[in-house]
CSV table of C-alpha atoms in Angstrom, one decimal:
chain,number,residue,atom,x,y,z
A,16,UNK,CA,-166.6,82.0,-41.7
A,17,UNK,CA,-163.1,81.1,-40.5
A,18,UNK,CA,-162.0,78.2,-42.6
A,19,UNK,CA,-160.4,75.2,-41.7
A,20,UNK,CA,-157.3,72.8,-42.6
A,21,UNK,CA,-155.7,69.8,-41.2
A,22,UNK,CA,-152.1,69.2,-40.0
A,23,UNK,CA,-150.8,66.0,-39.9
A,24,UNK,CA,-148.6,64.7,-38.0
A,25,UNK,CA,-148.7,61.3,-39.7
A,26,UNK,CA,-148.7,59.8,-36.1
A,27,UNK,CA,-147.2,56.3,-35.7
A,28,UNK,CA,-148.7,54.2,-32.9
A,29,UNK,CA,-147.6,51.7,-30.5
A,30,UNK,CA,-147.6,48.7,-31.9
A,31,UNK,CA,-147.8,50.3,-35.5
A,32,UNK,CA,-145.9,50.8,-38.4
A,33,UNK,CA,-144.3,53.9,-40.8
A,34,UNK,CA,-145.8,52.3,-43.6
A,35,UNK,CA,-149.6,52.3,-41.7
A,36,UNK,CA,-149.3,55.5,-40.8
A,37,UNK,CA,-148.3,56.8,-44.2
A,38,UNK,CA,-151.1,55.1,-45.8
A,39,UNK,CA,-153.8,56.5,-43.0
A,40,UNK,CA,-151.8,60.0,-43.8
A,41,UNK,CA,-153.0,59.4,-47.5
A,42,UNK,CA,-156.5,58.3,-46.7
A,43,UNK,CA,-157.1,60.8,-44.0
A,44,UNK,CA,-156.1,63.5,-46.5
A,45,UNK,CA,-159.0,61.8,-48.8
A,46,UNK,CA,-161.8,62.1,-46.2
A,47,UNK,CA,-160.5,65.9,-45.6
A,48,UNK,CA,-160.7,66.4,-49.2
A,49,UNK,CA,-163.9,65.2,-49.6
A,50,UNK,CA,-165.4,67.0,-46.4
A,51,UNK,CA,-164.0,70.1,-48.0
A,52,UNK,CA,-161.2,71.3,-45.9
A,53,UNK,CA,-159.2,73.7,-47.0
A,54,UNK,CA,-154.9,72.7,-46.4
A,55,UNK,CA,-153.7,69.6,-45.5
A,56,UNK,CA,-150.6,70.5,-43.9
A,57,UNK,CA,-147.7,68.4,-42.9
A,58,UNK,CA,-144.6,68.9,-40.9
A,59,UNK,CA,-141.0,68.3,-40.4
A,60,UNK,CA,-139.7,66.7,-37.1
A,61,UNK,CA,-136.9,64.5,-36.7
A,62,UNK,CA,-135.7,61.8,-34.8
A,63,UNK,CA,-139.1,61.2,-33.2
A,64,UNK,CA,-140.3,58.0,-33.2
A,65,UNK,CA,-144.0,58.7,-33.2
A,66,UNK,CA,-144.2,60.9,-36.4
A,67,UNK,CA,-143.7,59.5,-39.8
A,68,UNK,CA,-143.0,62.7,-42.2
A,69,UNK,CA,-139.3,63.7,-41.2
A,70,UNK,CA,-139.5,63.6,-45.0
A,71,UNK,CA,-141.6,66.2,-45.6
A,72,UNK,CA,-141.4,67.0,-49.0
A,73,UNK,CA,-141.2,63.4,-50.1
A,74,UNK,CA,-145.0,62.6,-48.2
A,75,UNK,CA,-146.3,65.8,-49.4
A,76,UNK,CA,-145.4,64.1,-52.9
A,77,UNK,CA,-147.6,61.3,-51.8
A,78,UNK,CA,-150.7,62.9,-50.4
A,79,UNK,CA,-150.7,65.5,-53.3
A,80,UNK,CA,-150.5,62.4,-55.6
A,81,UNK,CA,-153.3,60.8,-54.4
A,82,UNK,CA,-156.1,63.9,-53.7
A,83,UNK,CA,-157.2,66.5,-56.4
A,84,UNK,CA,-158.7,69.5,-55.0
A,85,UNK,CA,-157.7,70.2,-51.6
A,86,UNK,CA,-154.5,72.3,-51.2
A,87,UNK,CA,-151.0,70.3,-49.9
A,88,UNK,CA,-148.2,71.9,-47.7
A,89,UNK,CA,-145.6,72.0,-45.0
A,90,UNK,CA,-146.3,73.4,-41.7
A,91,UNK,CA,-143.7,73.2,-41.8
A,92,UNK,CA,-140.3,73.7,-43.1
A,93,UNK,CA,-137.6,74.3,-40.8
A,94,UNK,CA,-135.3,76.1,-43.0
A,95,UNK,CA,-132.0,76.3,-40.6
A,96,UNK,CA,-132.1,72.1,-41.6
A,97,UNK,CA,-131.5,73.2,-45.3
A,98,UNK,CA,-130.0,75.0,-48.1
A,99,UNK,CA,-132.6,77.5,-49.7
A,100,UNK,CA,-132.1,76.8,-52.8
A,101,UNK,CA,-132.8,73.0,-52.4
A,102,UNK,CA,-136.0,73.5,-50.5
A,103,UNK,CA,-136.9,75.8,-53.7
A,104,UNK,CA,-136.4,72.9,-56.2
A,105,UNK,CA,-138.3,70.6,-53.9
A,106,UNK,CA,-141.6,72.5,-53.8
A,107,UNK,CA,-140.8,74.0,-57.5
A,108,UNK,CA,-140.7,70.5,-58.5
A,109,UNK,CA,-144.2,69.9,-56.3
A,110,UNK,CA,-146.2,72.9,-57.4
A,111,UNK,CA,-144.8,71.8,-61.2
A,112,UNK,CA,-146.5,68.0,-60.5
A,113,UNK,CA,-149.7,70.1,-58.9
A,114,UNK,CA,-150.2,73.6,-60.4
A,115,UNK,CA,-152.2,75.9,-57.4
A,116,UNK,CA,-152.1,73.5,-55.5
A,117,UNK,CA,-148.8,73.7,-52.7
A,118,UNK,CA,-148.4,75.8,-49.1
A,119,UNK,CA,-144.6,76.1,-47.8
A,120,UNK,CA,-145.0,77.2,-44.6
A,121,UNK,CA,-141.6,77.7,-42.9
A,122,UNK,CA,-140.4,77.6,-39.3
A,123,UNK,CA,-136.9,78.4,-37.8
A,124,UNK,CA,-137.2,75.9,-35.3
A,125,UNK,CA,-135.2,72.9,-36.0
A,126,UNK,CA,-137.8,70.3,-35.1
A,127,UNK,CA,-135.9,68.1,-33.2
A,128,UNK,CA,-133.6,67.7,-30.0
A,129,UNK,CA,-129.9,69.3,-30.3
A,130,UNK,CA,-127.9,66.6,-30.9
A,131,UNK,CA,-129.9,65.8,-33.7
A,132,UNK,CA,-130.2,69.5,-35.1
A,133,UNK,CA,-126.5,69.2,-35.2
A,134,UNK,CA,-126.4,65.9,-37.5
A,135,UNK,CA,-129.0,67.8,-39.5
A,136,UNK,CA,-127.1,71.2,-39.9
A,137,UNK,CA,-125.9,71.4,-43.8
A,138,UNK,CA,-122.8,72.9,-42.3
A,139,UNK,CA,-121.3,74.1,-39.0
A,140,UNK,CA,-122.1,77.9,-39.4
A,141,UNK,CA,-125.4,77.5,-40.1
A,142,UNK,CA,-128.1,79.3,-37.6
A,143,UNK,CA,-131.7,80.2,-36.7
A,144,UNK,CA,-130.3,83.8,-36.6
A,145,UNK,CA,-129.8,83.4,-40.7
A,146,UNK,CA,-133.8,82.6,-41.5
A,147,UNK,CA,-135.0,86.1,-42.5
A,148,UNK,CA,-132.2,85.9,-44.7
A,149,UNK,CA,-132.6,82.6,-46.0
A,150,UNK,CA,-136.9,83.0,-46.7
A,151,UNK,CA,-136.2,86.0,-48.4
A,152,UNK,CA,-133.3,84.0,-50.7
A,153,UNK,CA,-135.5,81.0,-50.9
A,154,UNK,CA,-138.6,83.4,-52.1
A,155,UNK,CA,-136.7,84.8,-55.0
A,156,UNK,CA,-135.7,81.8,-56.6
A,157,UNK,CA,-139.5,81.3,-57.1
A,158,UNK,CA,-139.6,84.5,-58.9
A,159,UNK,CA,-138.9,85.0,-62.9
A,160,UNK,CA,-135.5,85.4,-63.5
A,161,UNK,CA,-133.7,88.6,-63.0
A,162,UNK,CA,-130.8,89.9,-65.1
A,163,UNK,CA,-127.6,88.7,-64.4
A,164,UNK,CA,-129.0,86.0,-62.4
A,165,UNK,CA,-126.6,83.0,-62.0
A,166,UNK,CA,-128.0,80.3,-60.3
A,167,UNK,CA,-131.5,79.4,-60.8
A,168,UNK,CA,-134.1,77.2,-59.0
A,169,UNK,CA,-135.3,74.0,-61.6
A,170,UNK,CA,-137.8,74.0,-61.0
A,171,UNK,CA,-139.0,76.5,-59.2
A,172,UNK,CA,-138.1,79.3,-61.0
A,173,UNK,CA,-141.7,81.2,-61.8
A,174,UNK,CA,-143.8,78.9,-60.0
A,175,UNK,CA,-144.3,81.5,-56.8
A,176,UNK,CA,-145.3,78.9,-54.2
A,177,UNK,CA,-147.2,80.7,-51.6
A,178,UNK,CA,-144.8,81.0,-48.3
A,179,UNK,CA,-146.0,81.3,-44.8
A,180,UNK,CA,-144.2,81.7,-41.5
A,181,UNK,CA,-144.8,79.7,-39.2
A,182,UNK,CA,-143.6,80.5,-35.3
A,183,UNK,CA,-144.7,80.0,-31.5
A,184,UNK,CA,-143.2,83.4,-30.3
A,185,UNK,CA,-142.8,86.8,-31.2
A,186,UNK,CA,-140.0,86.8,-33.6
A,187,UNK,CA,-142.3,84.9,-36.4
A,188,UNK,CA,-145.0,87.4,-36.1
A,189,UNK,CA,-142.3,90.2,-36.5
A,190,UNK,CA,-140.7,88.5,-39.8
A,191,UNK,CA,-144.0,87.7,-41.3
A,192,UNK,CA,-145.5,91.2,-40.7
A,193,UNK,CA,-142.3,92.9,-42.0
A,194,UNK,CA,-142.5,91.0,-44.9
A,195,UNK,CA,-145.6,90.6,-45.8
A,196,UNK,CA,-146.4,87.4,-45.6
A,197,UNK,CA,-149.5,84.9,-44.1
A,198,UNK,CA,-148.6,84.0,-40.3
A,199,UNK,CA,-149.3,80.5,-38.8
A,200,UNK,CA,-148.8,80.2,-34.8
A,201,UNK,CA,-148.2,77.0,-33.8
A,202,UNK,CA,-150.9,77.6,-30.8
A,203,UNK,CA,-151.5,73.8,-30.4
A,204,UNK,CA,-148.6,72.9,-28.9
A,205,UNK,CA,-146.7,76.5,-27.6
A,206,UNK,CA,-149.8,79.1,-27.1
A,207,UNK,CA,-148.1,81.3,-24.6
A,208,UNK,CA,-147.7,84.3,-26.9
A,209,UNK,CA,-150.4,83.3,-28.6
A,210,UNK,CA,-152.4,87.0,-28.4
A,211,UNK,CA,-149.2,89.1,-28.1
A,212,UNK,CA,-147.9,87.8,-31.6
A,213,UNK,CA,-151.4,88.2,-33.3
A,214,UNK,CA,-151.4,91.9,-31.8
A,215,UNK,CA,-147.9,92.0,-33.1
A,216,UNK,CA,-148.5,90.8,-36.4
A,217,UNK,CA,-151.3,92.9,-37.3
A,218,UNK,CA,-150.1,96.2,-36.3
A,219,UNK,CA,-147.0,96.0,-37.5
A,220,UNK,CA,-148.1,94.2,-41.0
A,221,UNK,CA,-146.8,95.9,-44.6
A,222,UNK,CA,-148.9,95.1,-47.6
A,223,UNK,CA,-146.4,93.2,-50.1
A,224,UNK,CA,-146.7,91.9,-53.3
A,225,UNK,CA,-147.5,88.4,-51.6
A,226,UNK,CA,-150.3,89.8,-49.8
A,227,UNK,CA,-152.4,93.2,-49.1
A,228,UNK,CA,-153.8,92.6,-45.4
A,229,UNK,CA,-152.9,90.2,-42.6
A,230,UNK,CA,-153.7,87.2,-42.5
A,231,UNK,CA,-153.5,84.4,-39.6
A,232,UNK,CA,-154.0,81.4,-39.2
A,233,UNK,CA,-153.8,79.3,-35.7
A,234,UNK,CA,-153.0,75.6,-34.7
A,235,UNK,CA,-156.2,73.9,-32.5
A,236,UNK,CA,-156.4,70.4,-31.1
A,237,UNK,CA,-159.4,68.9,-32.2
A,238,UNK,CA,-160.9,65.7,-31.1
A,239,UNK,CA,-164.8,64.7,-31.3
A,240,UNK,CA,-166.8,62.1,-30.8
A,241,UNK,CA,-170.5,61.6,-29.9
A,242,UNK,CA,-170.1,62.1,-26.4
A,243,UNK,CA,-167.6,64.0,-23.8
A,244,UNK,CA,-166.4,61.7,-22.6
A,245,UNK,CA,-165.4,59.5,-25.1
A,246,UNK,CA,-163.5,62.4,-26.8
A,247,UNK,CA,-161.7,62.6,-23.0
A,248,UNK,CA,-161.0,59.3,-23.4
A,249,UNK,CA,-159.4,59.7,-26.9
A,250,UNK,CA,-157.6,62.9,-25.8
A,251,UNK,CA,-155.8,60.8,-23.8
A,252,UNK,CA,-153.3,59.8,-26.4
A,253,UNK,CA,-151.3,63.5,-27.0
A,254,UNK,CA,-151.9,63.8,-23.3
A,255,UNK,CA,-149.9,60.7,-22.9
A,256,UNK,CA,-147.5,61.2,-25.7
A,257,UNK,CA,-147.1,64.9,-24.5
A,258,UNK,CA,-146.1,64.0,-20.7
A,259,UNK,CA,-143.6,61.6,-22.5
A,260,UNK,CA,-142.0,64.2,-25.0
A,261,UNK,CA,-141.5,66.5,-22.3
A,262,UNK,CA,-140.0,63.7,-19.1
A,263,UNK,CA,-137.3,63.0,-22.3
A,264,UNK,CA,-138.8,59.9,-23.6
A,265,UNK,CA,-140.6,60.9,-26.8
A,266,UNK,CA,-142.2,57.8,-28.1
A,267,UNK,CA,-145.0,56.5,-30.4
A,268,UNK,CA,-148.3,57.4,-30.1
A,269,UNK,CA,-149.9,55.7,-26.8
A,270,UNK,CA,-153.4,54.2,-26.6
A,271,UNK,CA,-155.9,55.9,-24.9
A,272,UNK,CA,-156.3,54.8,-21.6
A,273,UNK,CA,-159.6,55.9,-18.8
A,274,UNK,CA,-159.4,59.0,-17.0
A,275,UNK,CA,-155.7,59.6,-17.4
A,276,UNK,CA,-155.4,63.5,-16.7
A,277,UNK,CA,-156.3,62.4,-12.9
A,278,UNK,CA,-153.5,59.7,-12.7
A,279,UNK,CA,-151.1,62.5,-12.9
A,280,UNK,CA,-149.2,64.9,-10.3
A,281,UNK,CA,-150.2,68.3,-10.4
A,282,UNK,CA,-147.3,69.4,-12.1
A,283,UNK,CA,-147.6,67.1,-15.0
A,284,UNK,CA,-151.8,68.5,-14.8
A,285,UNK,CA,-150.7,72.3,-15.3
A,286,UNK,CA,-148.1,71.4,-17.9
A,287,UNK,CA,-151.1,69.7,-19.9
A,288,UNK,CA,-153.1,72.4,-18.9
A,289,UNK,CA,-151.0,75.2,-20.6
A,290,UNK,CA,-149.6,73.2,-23.0
A,291,UNK,CA,-152.7,72.0,-24.5
A,292,UNK,CA,-154.8,75.4,-23.7
A,293,UNK,CA,-155.7,75.6,-27.0
A,294,UNK,CA,-157.9,72.4,-27.3
A,295,UNK,CA,-161.9,71.7,-28.0
A,296,UNK,CA,-162.6,67.9,-26.7
A,297,UNK,CA,-165.7,66.9,-26.8
A,298,UNK,CA,-169.5,66.3,-28.3
A,299,UNK,CA,-170.6,68.0,-31.3
A,300,UNK,CA,-172.7,70.8,-29.0
A,301,UNK,CA,-169.2,71.3,-27.1
A,302,UNK,CA,-167.1,71.3,-30.5
A,303,UNK,CA,-169.2,73.8,-31.5
A,304,UNK,CA,-169.5,76.2,-28.3
A,305,UNK,CA,-165.8,75.7,-28.2
A,306,UNK,CA,-165.0,76.2,-31.8
A,307,UNK,CA,-167.3,79.6,-31.5
A,308,UNK,CA,-165.5,80.9,-28.3
A,309,UNK,CA,-162.0,80.3,-30.1
A,310,UNK,CA,-162.7,82.6,-33.6
A,311,UNK,CA,-164.5,85.0,-31.6
A,312,UNK,CA,-161.2,85.5,-29.1
A,313,UNK,CA,-158.8,85.4,-31.7
A,314,UNK,CA,-160.5,86.6,-34.8
A,315,UNK,CA,-158.3,83.8,-36.9
A,316,UNK,CA,-159.0,83.7,-40.7
A,317,UNK,CA,-158.2,80.0,-40.8
A,318,UNK,CA,-157.7,77.5,-38.4
A,319,UNK,CA,-155.6,74.3,-38.6
A,320,UNK,CA,-156.7,72.0,-37.1
A,321,UNK,CA,-154.8,68.9,-35.6
A,322,UNK,CA,-155.9,65.7,-34.2
A,323,UNK,CA,-153.7,63.0,-32.3
A,324,UNK,CA,-156.1,60.0,-32.2
A,325,UNK,CA,-154.5,56.6,-32.1
A,326,UNK,CA,-157.5,55.0,-33.7
A,327,UNK,CA,-157.6,55.7,-37.4
A,328,UNK,CA,-161.5,55.3,-37.2
A,329,UNK,CA,-162.1,57.2,-34.4
A,330,UNK,CA,-159.5,60.2,-36.4
A,331,UNK,CA,-161.5,60.4,-39.3
A,332,UNK,CA,-164.7,60.0,-37.6
A,333,UNK,CA,-163.7,63.3,-35.5
A,334,UNK,CA,-162.6,65.7,-38.2
A,335,UNK,CA,-166.0,64.4,-40.2
A,336,UNK,CA,-168.2,65.9,-36.9
A,337,UNK,CA,-166.2,68.8,-37.0
A,338,UNK,CA,-166.6,69.7,-40.4
A,339,UNK,CA,-170.2,68.8,-40.0
A,340,UNK,CA,-170.1,71.5,-36.9
A,341,UNK,CA,-168.3,73.8,-38.8
A,342,UNK,CA,-170.8,73.7,-42.1
A,343,UNK,CA,-173.9,74.1,-39.3
A,344,UNK,CA,-172.2,77.3,-38.5
A,345,UNK,CA,-171.5,78.9,-41.2
A,346,UNK,CA,-175.3,77.9,-42.8
A,347,UNK,CA,-176.3,79.7,-39.2
A,348,UNK,CA,-174.4,82.7,-39.7
């Protein structure tokens, strides 16, 4: 049965604070651990009023220290923003503190707008075009010391932190296949190239010391509630946030509103229909049908589920409903 994991953007809600968002993140991670989710990943975004996980390694440390068994990692670190040695030291430290529980997903986008991306650059020559070389350099720091090696990641050396390639286009699929690494696709907000990326990754995959065969994780929005109507209501927070972001007005996660989609123009509805096409919203039975269809369609090895829900209690309940549905599906398989 395809395993389930959690992607948390540590949402900052309207009227809420970053401190509360980070407390909610730890609470949700503990909840996910009790429910049997496999991983809990956090994402690097910058200059985003509604996302509290910009200092991703710090938040991972917070979550890993507050849990005991669930894998915790980055989904992902935007490597063009950082020197590979710094990331190797950060995640080497995390791995030393929490052996066997740390994952490192790497992306080549800046995770922000271009003005902020310029402010983040470690030097003016840094470029996404250096991404493959930077990935290889970073992975080398996790290997045992080589003869003549002058630069060491301490901590990091010998930790062998699992590295994933993240992507929303064919580029990441090709790189993950070439390096023989697991691949995570951002279908939860950029699904356009999903099928082509999966075919490319699987057909070109080269076995490596890290992985014998292709392994795919797909992002999926899931908002579950006792009824379809309530789930659609809760889902409107993410819909509003997307419309605001694509309109150049990023902000905190809005409170849900009734019949939000019906209030939009045709262009906005089409944008949401495309960007959020990999979403399951509804009652337990609706979620079961949607989950089964998505897994059959994609053959995903893992699903990385995200739920941008305004009310924290409703968010906890959504992940609990999904876990119950998933368990029932596994028992019936």
